[in-house]
Coordinates of C-alpha atoms and ligand atoms in Angstrom, one line a residue:
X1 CA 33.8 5.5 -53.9
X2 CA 32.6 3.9 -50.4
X3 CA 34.3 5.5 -47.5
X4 CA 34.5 2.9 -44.5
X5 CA 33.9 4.8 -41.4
X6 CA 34.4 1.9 -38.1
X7 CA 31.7 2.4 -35.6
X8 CA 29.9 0.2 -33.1
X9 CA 26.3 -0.1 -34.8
X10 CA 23.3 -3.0 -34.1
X11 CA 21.4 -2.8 -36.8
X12 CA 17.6 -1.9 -36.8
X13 CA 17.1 1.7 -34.8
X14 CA 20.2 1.3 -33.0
X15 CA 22.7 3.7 -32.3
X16 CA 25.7 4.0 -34.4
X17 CA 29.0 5.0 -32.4
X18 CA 31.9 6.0 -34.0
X19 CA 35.3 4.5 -33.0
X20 CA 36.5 7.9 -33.6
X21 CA 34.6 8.7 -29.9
X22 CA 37.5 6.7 -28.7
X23 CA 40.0 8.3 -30.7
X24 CA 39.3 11.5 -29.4
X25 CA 39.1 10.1 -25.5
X26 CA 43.1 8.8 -26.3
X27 CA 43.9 12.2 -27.5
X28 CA 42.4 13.9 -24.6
X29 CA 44.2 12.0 -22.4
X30 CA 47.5 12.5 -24.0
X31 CA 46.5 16.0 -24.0
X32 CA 46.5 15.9 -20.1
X33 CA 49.4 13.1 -19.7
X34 CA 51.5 15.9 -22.0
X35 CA 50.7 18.7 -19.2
X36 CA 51.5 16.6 -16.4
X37 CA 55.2 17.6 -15.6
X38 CA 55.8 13.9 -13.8
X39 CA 54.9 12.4 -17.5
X40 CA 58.7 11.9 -18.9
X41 CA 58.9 11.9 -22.7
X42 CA 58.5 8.8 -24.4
X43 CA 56.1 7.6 -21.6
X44 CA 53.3 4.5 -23.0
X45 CA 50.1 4.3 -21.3
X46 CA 49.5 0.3 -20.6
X47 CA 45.9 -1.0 -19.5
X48 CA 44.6 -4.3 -19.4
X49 CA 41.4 -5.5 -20.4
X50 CA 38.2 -7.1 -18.6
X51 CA 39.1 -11.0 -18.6
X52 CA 36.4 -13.8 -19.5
X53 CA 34.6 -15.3 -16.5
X54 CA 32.6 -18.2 -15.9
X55 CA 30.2 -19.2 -12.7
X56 CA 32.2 -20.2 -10.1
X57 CA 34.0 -23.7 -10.5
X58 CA 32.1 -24.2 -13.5
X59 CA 32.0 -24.0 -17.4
X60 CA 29.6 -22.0 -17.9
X61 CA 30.4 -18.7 -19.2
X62 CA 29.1 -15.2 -17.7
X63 CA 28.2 -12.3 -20.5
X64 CA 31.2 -10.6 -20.6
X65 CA 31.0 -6.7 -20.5
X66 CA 34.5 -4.6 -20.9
X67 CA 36.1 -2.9 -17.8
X68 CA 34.7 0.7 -17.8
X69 CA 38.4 2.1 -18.1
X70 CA 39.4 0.3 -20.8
X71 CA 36.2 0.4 -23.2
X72 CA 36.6 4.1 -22.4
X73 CA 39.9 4.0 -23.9
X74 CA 39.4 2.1 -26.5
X75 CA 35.9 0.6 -26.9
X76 CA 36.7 -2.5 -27.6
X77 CA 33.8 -5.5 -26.8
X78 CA 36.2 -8.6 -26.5
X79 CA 37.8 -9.9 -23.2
X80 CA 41.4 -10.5 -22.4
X81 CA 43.1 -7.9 -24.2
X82 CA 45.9 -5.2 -23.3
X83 CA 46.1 -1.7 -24.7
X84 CA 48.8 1.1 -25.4
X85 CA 49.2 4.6 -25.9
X86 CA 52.0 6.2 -27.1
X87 CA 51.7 9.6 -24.9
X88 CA 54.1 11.8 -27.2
X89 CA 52.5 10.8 -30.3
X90 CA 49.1 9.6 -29.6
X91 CA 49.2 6.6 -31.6
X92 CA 47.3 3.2 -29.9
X93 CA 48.6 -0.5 -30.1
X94 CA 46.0 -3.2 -29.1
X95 CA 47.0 -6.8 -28.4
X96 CA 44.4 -9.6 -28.5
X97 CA 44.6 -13.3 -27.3
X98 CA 45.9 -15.3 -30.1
X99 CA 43.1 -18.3 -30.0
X100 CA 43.5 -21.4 -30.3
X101 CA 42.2 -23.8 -33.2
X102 CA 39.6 -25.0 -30.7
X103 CA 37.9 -22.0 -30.7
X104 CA 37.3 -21.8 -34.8
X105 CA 35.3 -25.1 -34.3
X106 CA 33.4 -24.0 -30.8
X107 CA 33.4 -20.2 -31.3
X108 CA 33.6 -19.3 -34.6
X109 CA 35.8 -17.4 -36.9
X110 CA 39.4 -16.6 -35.5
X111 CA 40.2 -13.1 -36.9
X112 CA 43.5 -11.8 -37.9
X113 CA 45.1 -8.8 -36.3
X114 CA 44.3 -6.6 -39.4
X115 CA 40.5 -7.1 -38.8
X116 CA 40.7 -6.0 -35.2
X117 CA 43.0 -2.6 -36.7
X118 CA 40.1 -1.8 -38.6
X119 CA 37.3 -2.6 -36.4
X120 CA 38.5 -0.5 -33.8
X121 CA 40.4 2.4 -35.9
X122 CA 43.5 1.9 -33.8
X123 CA 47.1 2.1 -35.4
X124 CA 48.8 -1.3 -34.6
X125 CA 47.2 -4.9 -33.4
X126 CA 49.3 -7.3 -32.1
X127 CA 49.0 -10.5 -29.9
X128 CA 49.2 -10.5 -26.8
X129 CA 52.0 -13.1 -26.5
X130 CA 54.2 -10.2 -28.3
X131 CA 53.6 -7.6 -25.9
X132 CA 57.1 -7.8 -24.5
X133 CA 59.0 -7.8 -27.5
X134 CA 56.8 -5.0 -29.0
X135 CA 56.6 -2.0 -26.0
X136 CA 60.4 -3.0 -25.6
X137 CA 60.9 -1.9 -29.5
X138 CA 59.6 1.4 -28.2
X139 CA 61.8 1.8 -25.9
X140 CA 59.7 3.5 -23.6
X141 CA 60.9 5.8 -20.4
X142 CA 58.0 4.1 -18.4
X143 CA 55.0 2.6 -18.4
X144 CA 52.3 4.4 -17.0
X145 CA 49.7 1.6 -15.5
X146 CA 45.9 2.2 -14.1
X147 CA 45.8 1.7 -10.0
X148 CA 43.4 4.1 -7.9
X149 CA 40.5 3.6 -5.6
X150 CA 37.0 3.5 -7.1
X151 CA 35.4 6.2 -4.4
X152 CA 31.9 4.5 -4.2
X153 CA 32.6 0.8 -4.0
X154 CA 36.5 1.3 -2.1
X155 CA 37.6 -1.2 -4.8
X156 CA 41.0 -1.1 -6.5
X157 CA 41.7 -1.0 -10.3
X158 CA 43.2 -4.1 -11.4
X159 CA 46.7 -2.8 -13.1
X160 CA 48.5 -3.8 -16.2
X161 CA 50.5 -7.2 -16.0
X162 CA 52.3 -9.2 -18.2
X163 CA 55.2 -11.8 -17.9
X164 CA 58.3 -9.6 -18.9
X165 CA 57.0 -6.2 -16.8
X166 CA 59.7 -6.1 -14.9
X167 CA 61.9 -5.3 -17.2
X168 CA 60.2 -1.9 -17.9
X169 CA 60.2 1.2 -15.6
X170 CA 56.3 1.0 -15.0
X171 CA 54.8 3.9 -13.0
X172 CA 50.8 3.7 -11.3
X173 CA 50.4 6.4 -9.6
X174 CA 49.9 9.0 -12.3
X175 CA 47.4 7.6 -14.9
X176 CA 44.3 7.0 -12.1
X177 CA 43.8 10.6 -11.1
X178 CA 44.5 12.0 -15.1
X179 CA 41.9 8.7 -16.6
X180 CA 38.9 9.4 -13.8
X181 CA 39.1 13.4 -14.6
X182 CA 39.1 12.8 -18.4
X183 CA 35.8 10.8 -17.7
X184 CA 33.8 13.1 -16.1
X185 CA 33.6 15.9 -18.5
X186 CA 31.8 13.8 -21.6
X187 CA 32.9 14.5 -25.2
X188 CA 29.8 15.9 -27.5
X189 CA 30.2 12.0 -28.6
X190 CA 29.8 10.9 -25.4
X191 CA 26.5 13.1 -24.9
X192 CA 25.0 11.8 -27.8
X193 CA 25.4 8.3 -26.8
X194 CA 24.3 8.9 -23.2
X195 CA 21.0 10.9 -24.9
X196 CA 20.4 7.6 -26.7
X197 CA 20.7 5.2 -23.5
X198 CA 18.2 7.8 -21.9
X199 CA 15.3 7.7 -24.4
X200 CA 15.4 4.1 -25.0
X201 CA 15.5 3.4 -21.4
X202 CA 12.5 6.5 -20.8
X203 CA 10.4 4.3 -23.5
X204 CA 11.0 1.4 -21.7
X205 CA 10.0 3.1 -18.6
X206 CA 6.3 3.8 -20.4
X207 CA 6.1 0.3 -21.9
X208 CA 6.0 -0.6 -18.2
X209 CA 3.5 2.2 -17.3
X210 CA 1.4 0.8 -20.0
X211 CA 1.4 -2.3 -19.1
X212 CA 1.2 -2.7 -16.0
X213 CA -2.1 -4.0 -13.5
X214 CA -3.1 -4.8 -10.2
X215 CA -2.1 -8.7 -9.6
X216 CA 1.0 -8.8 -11.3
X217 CA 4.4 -9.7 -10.0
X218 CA 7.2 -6.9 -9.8
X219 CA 9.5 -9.1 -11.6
X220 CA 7.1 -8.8 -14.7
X221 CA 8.1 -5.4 -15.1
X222 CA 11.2 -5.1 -14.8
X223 CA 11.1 -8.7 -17.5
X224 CA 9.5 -6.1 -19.5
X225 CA 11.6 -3.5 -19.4
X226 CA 14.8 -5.4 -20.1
X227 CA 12.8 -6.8 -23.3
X228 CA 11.9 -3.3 -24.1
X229 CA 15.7 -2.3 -24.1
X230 CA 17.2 -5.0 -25.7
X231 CA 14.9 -5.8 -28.6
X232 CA 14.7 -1.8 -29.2
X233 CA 17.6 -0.3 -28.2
X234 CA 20.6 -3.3 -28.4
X235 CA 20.8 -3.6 -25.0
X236 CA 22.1 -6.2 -23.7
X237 CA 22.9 -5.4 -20.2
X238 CA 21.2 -3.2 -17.7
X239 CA 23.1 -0.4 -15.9
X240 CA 22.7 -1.4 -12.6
X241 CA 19.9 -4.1 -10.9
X242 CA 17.1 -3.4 -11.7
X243 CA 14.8 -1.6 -8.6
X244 CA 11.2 -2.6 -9.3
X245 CA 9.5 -1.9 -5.7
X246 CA 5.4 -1.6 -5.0
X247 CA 3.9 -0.5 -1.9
X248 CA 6.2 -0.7 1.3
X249 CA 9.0 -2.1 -1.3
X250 CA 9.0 1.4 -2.7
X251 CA 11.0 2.4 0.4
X252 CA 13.6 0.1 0.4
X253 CA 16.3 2.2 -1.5
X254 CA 18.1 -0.8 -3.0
X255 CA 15.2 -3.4 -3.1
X256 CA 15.8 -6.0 -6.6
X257 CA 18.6 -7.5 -5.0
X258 CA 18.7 -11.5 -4.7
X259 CA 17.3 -11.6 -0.9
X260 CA 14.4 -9.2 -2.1
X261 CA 13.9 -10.6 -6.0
X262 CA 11.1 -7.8 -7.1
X263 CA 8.7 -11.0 -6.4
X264 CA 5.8 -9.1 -4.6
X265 CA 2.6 -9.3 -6.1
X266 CA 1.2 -5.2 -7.4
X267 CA -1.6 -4.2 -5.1
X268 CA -4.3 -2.2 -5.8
X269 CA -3.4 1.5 -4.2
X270 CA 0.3 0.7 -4.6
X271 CA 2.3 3.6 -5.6
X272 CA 5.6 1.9 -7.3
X273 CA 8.6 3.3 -7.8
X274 CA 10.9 1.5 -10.8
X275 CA 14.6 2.7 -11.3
X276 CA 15.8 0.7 -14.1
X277 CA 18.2 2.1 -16.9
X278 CA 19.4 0.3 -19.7
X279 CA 23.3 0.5 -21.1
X280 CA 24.3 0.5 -24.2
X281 CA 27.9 -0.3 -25.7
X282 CA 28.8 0.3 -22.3
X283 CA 27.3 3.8 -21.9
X284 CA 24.8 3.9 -18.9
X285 CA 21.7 5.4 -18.3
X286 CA 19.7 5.8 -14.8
X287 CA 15.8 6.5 -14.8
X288 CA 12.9 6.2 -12.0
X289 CA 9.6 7.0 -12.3
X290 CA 7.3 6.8 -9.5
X291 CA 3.2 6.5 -10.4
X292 CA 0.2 5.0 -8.6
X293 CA -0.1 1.0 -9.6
X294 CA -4.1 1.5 -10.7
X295 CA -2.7 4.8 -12.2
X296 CA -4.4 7.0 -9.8
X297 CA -3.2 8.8 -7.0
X298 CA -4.5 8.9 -3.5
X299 CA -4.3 12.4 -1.9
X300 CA -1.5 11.5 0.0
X301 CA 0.3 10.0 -2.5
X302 CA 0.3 12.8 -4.8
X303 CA 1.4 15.7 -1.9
X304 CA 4.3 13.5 -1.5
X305 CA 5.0 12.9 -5.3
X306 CA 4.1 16.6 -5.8
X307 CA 6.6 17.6 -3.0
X308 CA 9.3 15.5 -4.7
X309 CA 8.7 16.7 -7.8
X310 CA 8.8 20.3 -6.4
X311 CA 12.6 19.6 -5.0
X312 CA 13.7 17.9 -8.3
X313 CA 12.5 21.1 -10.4
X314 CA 14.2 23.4 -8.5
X315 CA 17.5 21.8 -8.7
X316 CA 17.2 21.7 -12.2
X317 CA 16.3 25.5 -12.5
X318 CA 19.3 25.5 -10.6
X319 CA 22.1 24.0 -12.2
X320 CA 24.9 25.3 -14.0
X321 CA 28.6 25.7 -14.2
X322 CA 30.3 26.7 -11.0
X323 CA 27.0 25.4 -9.0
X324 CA 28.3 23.3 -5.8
X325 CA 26.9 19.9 -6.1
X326 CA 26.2 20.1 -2.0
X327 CA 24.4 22.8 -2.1
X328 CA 21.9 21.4 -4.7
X329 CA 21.9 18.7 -2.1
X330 CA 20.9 20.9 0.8
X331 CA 18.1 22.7 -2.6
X332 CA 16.3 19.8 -2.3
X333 CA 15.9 18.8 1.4
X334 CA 14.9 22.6 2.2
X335 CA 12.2 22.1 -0.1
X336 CA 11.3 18.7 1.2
X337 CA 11.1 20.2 4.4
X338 CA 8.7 23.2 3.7
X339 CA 6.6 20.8 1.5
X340 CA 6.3 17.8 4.8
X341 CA 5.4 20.9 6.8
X342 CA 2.4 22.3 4.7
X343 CA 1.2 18.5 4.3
X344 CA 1.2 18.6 8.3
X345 CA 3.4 15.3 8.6
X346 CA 6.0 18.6 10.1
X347 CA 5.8 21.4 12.2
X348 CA 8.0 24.2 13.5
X349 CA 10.4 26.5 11.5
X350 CA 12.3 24.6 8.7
X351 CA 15.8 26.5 9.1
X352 CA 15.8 24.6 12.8
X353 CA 14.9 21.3 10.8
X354 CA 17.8 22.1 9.1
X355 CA 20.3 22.6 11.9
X356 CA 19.2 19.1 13.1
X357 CA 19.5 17.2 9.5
X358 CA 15.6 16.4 9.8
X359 CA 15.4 16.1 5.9
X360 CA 17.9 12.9 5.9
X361 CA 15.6 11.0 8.2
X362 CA 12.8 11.6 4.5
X363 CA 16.1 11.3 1.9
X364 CA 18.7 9.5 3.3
X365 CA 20.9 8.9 -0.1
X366 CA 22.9 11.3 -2.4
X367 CA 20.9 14.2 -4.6
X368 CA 22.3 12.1 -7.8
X369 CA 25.9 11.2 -9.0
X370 CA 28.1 11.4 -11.8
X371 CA 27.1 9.1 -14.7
X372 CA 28.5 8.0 -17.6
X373 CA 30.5 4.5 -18.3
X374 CA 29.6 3.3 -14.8
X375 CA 26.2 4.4 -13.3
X376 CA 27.9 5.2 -10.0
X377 CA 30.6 7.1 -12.4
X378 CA 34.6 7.8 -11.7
X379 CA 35.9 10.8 -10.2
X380 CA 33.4 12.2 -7.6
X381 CA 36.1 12.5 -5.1
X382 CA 39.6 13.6 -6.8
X383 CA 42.3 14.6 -4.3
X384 CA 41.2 18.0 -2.6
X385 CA 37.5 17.5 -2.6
X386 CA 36.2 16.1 0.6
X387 CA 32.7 14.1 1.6
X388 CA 31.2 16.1 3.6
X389 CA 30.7 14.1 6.9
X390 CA 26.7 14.7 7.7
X391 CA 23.3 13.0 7.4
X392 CA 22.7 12.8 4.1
X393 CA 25.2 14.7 2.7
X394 CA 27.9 12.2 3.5
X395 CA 25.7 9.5 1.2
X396 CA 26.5 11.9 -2.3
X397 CA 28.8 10.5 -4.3
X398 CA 30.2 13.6 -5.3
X399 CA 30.8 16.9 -3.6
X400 CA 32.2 18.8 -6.7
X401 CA 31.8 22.1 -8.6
X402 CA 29.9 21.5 -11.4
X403 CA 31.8 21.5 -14.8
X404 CA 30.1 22.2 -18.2
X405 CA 29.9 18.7 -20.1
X406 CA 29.2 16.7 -16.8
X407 CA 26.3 14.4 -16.9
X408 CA 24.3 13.5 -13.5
X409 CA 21.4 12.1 -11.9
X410 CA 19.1 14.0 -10.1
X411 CA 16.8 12.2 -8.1
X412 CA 15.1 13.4 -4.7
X413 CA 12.8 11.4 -3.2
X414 CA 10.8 11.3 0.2
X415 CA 10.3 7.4 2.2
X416 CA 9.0 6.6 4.9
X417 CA 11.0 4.1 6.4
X418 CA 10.1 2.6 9.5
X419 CA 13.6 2.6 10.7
X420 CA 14.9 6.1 10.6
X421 CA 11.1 7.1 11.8
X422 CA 11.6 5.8 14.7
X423 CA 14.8 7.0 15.5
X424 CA 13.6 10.7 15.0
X425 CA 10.6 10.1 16.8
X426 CA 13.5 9.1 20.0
X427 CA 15.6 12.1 19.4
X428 CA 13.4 14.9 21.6
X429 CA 16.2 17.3 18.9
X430 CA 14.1 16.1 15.9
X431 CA 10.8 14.9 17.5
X432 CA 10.1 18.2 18.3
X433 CA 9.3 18.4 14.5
X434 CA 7.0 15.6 14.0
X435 CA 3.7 15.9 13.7
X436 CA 3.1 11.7 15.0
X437 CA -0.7 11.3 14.3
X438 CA 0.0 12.4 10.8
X439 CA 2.7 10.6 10.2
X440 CA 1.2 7.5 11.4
X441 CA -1.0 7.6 8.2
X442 CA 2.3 7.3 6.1
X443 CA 3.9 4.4 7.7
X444 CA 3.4 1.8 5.2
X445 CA 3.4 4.4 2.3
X446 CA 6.7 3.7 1.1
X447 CA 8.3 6.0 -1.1
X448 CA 8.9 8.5 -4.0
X449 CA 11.5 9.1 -6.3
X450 CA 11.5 11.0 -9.6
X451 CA 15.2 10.4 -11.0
X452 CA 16.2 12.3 -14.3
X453 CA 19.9 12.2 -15.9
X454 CA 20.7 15.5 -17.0
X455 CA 24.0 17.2 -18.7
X456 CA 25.7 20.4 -17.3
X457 CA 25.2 22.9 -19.9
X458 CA 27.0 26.6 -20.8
X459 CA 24.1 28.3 -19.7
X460 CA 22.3 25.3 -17.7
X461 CA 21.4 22.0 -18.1
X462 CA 20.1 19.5 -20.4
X463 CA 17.3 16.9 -19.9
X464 CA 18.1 13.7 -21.2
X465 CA 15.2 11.7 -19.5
X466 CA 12.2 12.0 -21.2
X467 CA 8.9 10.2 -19.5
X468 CA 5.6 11.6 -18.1
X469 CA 5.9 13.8 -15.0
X470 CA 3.4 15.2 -13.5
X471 CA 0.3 13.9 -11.4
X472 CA -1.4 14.8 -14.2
X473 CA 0.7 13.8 -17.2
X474 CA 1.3 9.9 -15.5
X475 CA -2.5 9.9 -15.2
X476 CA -3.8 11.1 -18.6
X477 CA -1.2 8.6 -19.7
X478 CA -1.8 5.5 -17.7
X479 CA -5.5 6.5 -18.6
X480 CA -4.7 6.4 -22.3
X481 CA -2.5 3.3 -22.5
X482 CA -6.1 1.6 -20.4
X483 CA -7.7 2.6 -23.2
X484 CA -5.8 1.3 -26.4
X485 CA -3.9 -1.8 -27.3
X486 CA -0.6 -2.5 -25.9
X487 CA 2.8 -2.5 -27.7
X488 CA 3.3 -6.3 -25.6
X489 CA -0.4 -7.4 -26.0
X490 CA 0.8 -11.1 -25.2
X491 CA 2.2 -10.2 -22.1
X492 CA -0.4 -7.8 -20.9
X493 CA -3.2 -10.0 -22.1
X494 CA -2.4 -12.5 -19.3
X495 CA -3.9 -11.4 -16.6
Ligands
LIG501 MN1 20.9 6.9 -9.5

């Protein structure tokens, strides 16, 4: 006898993902919804869908990728659907578009409710057009609907509506807060996912090492690293834009971006810094890796890359539950600072640097973030923790306690940019530090960043990113790759 398990799978080496990770992510939220005392009995949670797109006033369709709440809930890949949770019982009720005969001739097969109840392991599947009569068979007490702030982007969650709402007692204030905390401790599920993401995405990241050479474009690379993830790993979206910066680019934090395309040309005695991450079935992943374009590093560039490397391993020997997120923050720029001062570019006692925020002028993001469905992941700020309003500290996107079962970034890196140089260099409070002839020989430099996702552990942490490190383990390996054939000969070959 066969036993039909539903899970997400793309063939090949792809992952397979049960739907029972989304089972358990309803239950856990019931589980908190039940321990709410504002949560009546018969409450239904209601949440609507990501909706179909196209480019502005035309036909043309954009890829669609589900809302990050909703595939959460119930990981389902098609747009314009609604789904429910019974609170008391736990049981789920998706409803999907009912399609019209159009689509069987432009789009393909029309499925019926009952393959959608299987595919997705949920206990009812109705269309949408039935919403009304259906939840008002329930005869809920309310309808608890999704409506909160996102804390990075200051965007609102679009809320649950139908025609026939108001006839329902519909509450948005308590779902939010309960959703965003279920997200940020990840399910063992969750983890294993999120461990896939990160070694397809680290492979990727050493395709790119491999291949790259002095006269390609920027935009090759991060071409090649997209193919990498999607022809390997089923990934058909990236996490975020992908960051594929050489020389002076390597400074500019969020440099990919439509005004700056990743369209320089690689230099010889470039040191580039790539943070790409792939996604898979909406699961996210968030990797840089930092190494010298001819796959040697100058002096300088590896004391700075050394430095960086330096702050990012004592983090990690650092965290664990009940570890304050700030103060692995504040870890890394005390090391930054000691490290700038024995490399001369600083001068003076470090705890005074520290007094006058010198080391956000070098890092002037977040240590790392909360990652998971989003890259920029949900609940950093709940109610009762507070940004803390200082150089670089008020960039983190999260100031929490760490939890076991969390997963985060960490990424420290040192830039020279030209821009908060100078306004040190006019502040006698932080000039005082500088060492300016030194410095001088860095302007230009750019920037290093080693970024690793990790998982909060009992005892520790987890590594999830797995791609060379050290000066010496990105040289033997850029050496080696100079050496053999390529995995993407054809595209190598070319120049
Ligand atoms: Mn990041």
């Amino acid at each position: 006898m066969t036993f039909f398990r539903p899970s997400f799978w793309l063939g090949n080496e792809t992952l397979k993902v049960p739907a029972a990770l989304f089972a358990l992510n309803r239950k856990r939220l019931c589980d908190r919804l039940r321990g709410n005392k504002d949560v009546q009995k018969n409450a239904i949670v209601l949440m609507q869908g990501g909706e179909e797109a196209q480019r502005y006033c035309t036909d043309t369709g954009i890829v669609f990728r589900q809302e990050s709440y909703f595939h959460w809930t119930f990981g389902v890949t098609e747009p314009d659907c609604y789904g429910a949770i019974d609170v008391d019982t736990g049981k789920s009720i998706v409803f999907v578009p009912k399609l019209p005969e159009s689509y069987a001739v432009w789009m393909g097969k029309i499925h019926h409710p009952e393959y959608f109840r299987e595919k997705y392991a949920v206990d009812e599947v109705h269309y949408k057009d039935e919403i009304t009569s259906v939840l008002a068979s329930k005869k809920p007490s309310v309808l608890l609907t999704l409506r909160g702030v996102n804390t990075d982007s200051g965007n609102i969650s679009r809320e649950a509506s139908f025609e026939g709402i108001s006839q329902f007692n519909v509450n948005n204030k308590i779902l939010h807060p309960e959703i965003a905390e279920c997200r940020v401790i990840k399910t063992d599920m969750e983890l294993e996912v999120l461990r896939y993401t990160n070694k397809i995405s680290s492979e990727a990241h050493k395709e790119v090492m491999k291949a790259i050479k002095v006269g390609m474009k920027e935009y090759e690379m991060e071409s090649l690293f997209q193919h990498y993830c999607y022809t390997r790993g089923g990934m058909r979206h990236t996490s975020y834009t992908c960051i594929c910066g050489s020389g002076n680019n390597s400074s500019v934090l969020h440099y990919g971006h439509a005004g700056a395309p990743n369209d320089k040309t690689v230099e010889d005695g470039d040191l580039c810094l790539f943070d790409m991450g792939g996604e898979y079935y909406c699961y996210a992943s968030d990797i840089t890796c930092t190494f010298p374009a001819n796959g040697k590093f100058t002096p300088d560039q590896r004391a700075i890359y050394e430095a960086v490397l330096k702050s990012s391993r004592a983090v990690m020997k650092a965290i664990k539950p009940g570890v304050a997120w700030p103060d692995m923050h504040r870890l890394a720029d005390r090391v930054h600072l000691e490290e700038l001062t024995k490399i001369g570019i600083l001068k003076g006692n470090v705890d005074d640097m520290v007094k006058v925020h010198l080391g956000a002028i070098f890092m002037p993001h977040g240590l790392g973030h909360l990652l998971g469905i989003d890259v920029h992941d949900v609940g950093g700020y709940p109610e009762g923790v507070d940004r803390i309003n200082l150089p670089g500290l008020k960039s983190l996107r999260t100031a929490r306690v760490l939890k076991e079962g969390m997963v985060l970034t960490v990424e420290p890196g040192i830039y020279f940019i030209d821009r908060l140089l100078d306004q040190a260099l006019n502040d006698p409070s932080q000039s005082c530090f500088i060492n300016n002839e030194v410095l001088q020989r860095f302007r230009r430099f750019g920037g290093v960043r080693i970024e690793d996702d990790i998982a909060v552990a009992a005892n520790g942490m987890e590594l999830l990113t797995c791609v060379p490190r050290t000066v010496e383990e990105i040289e033997a390996f850029m050496a080696e790759a100079q050496g053999s054939t390529k995995s993407f000969d054809s595209l190598a070959s070319q120049k």
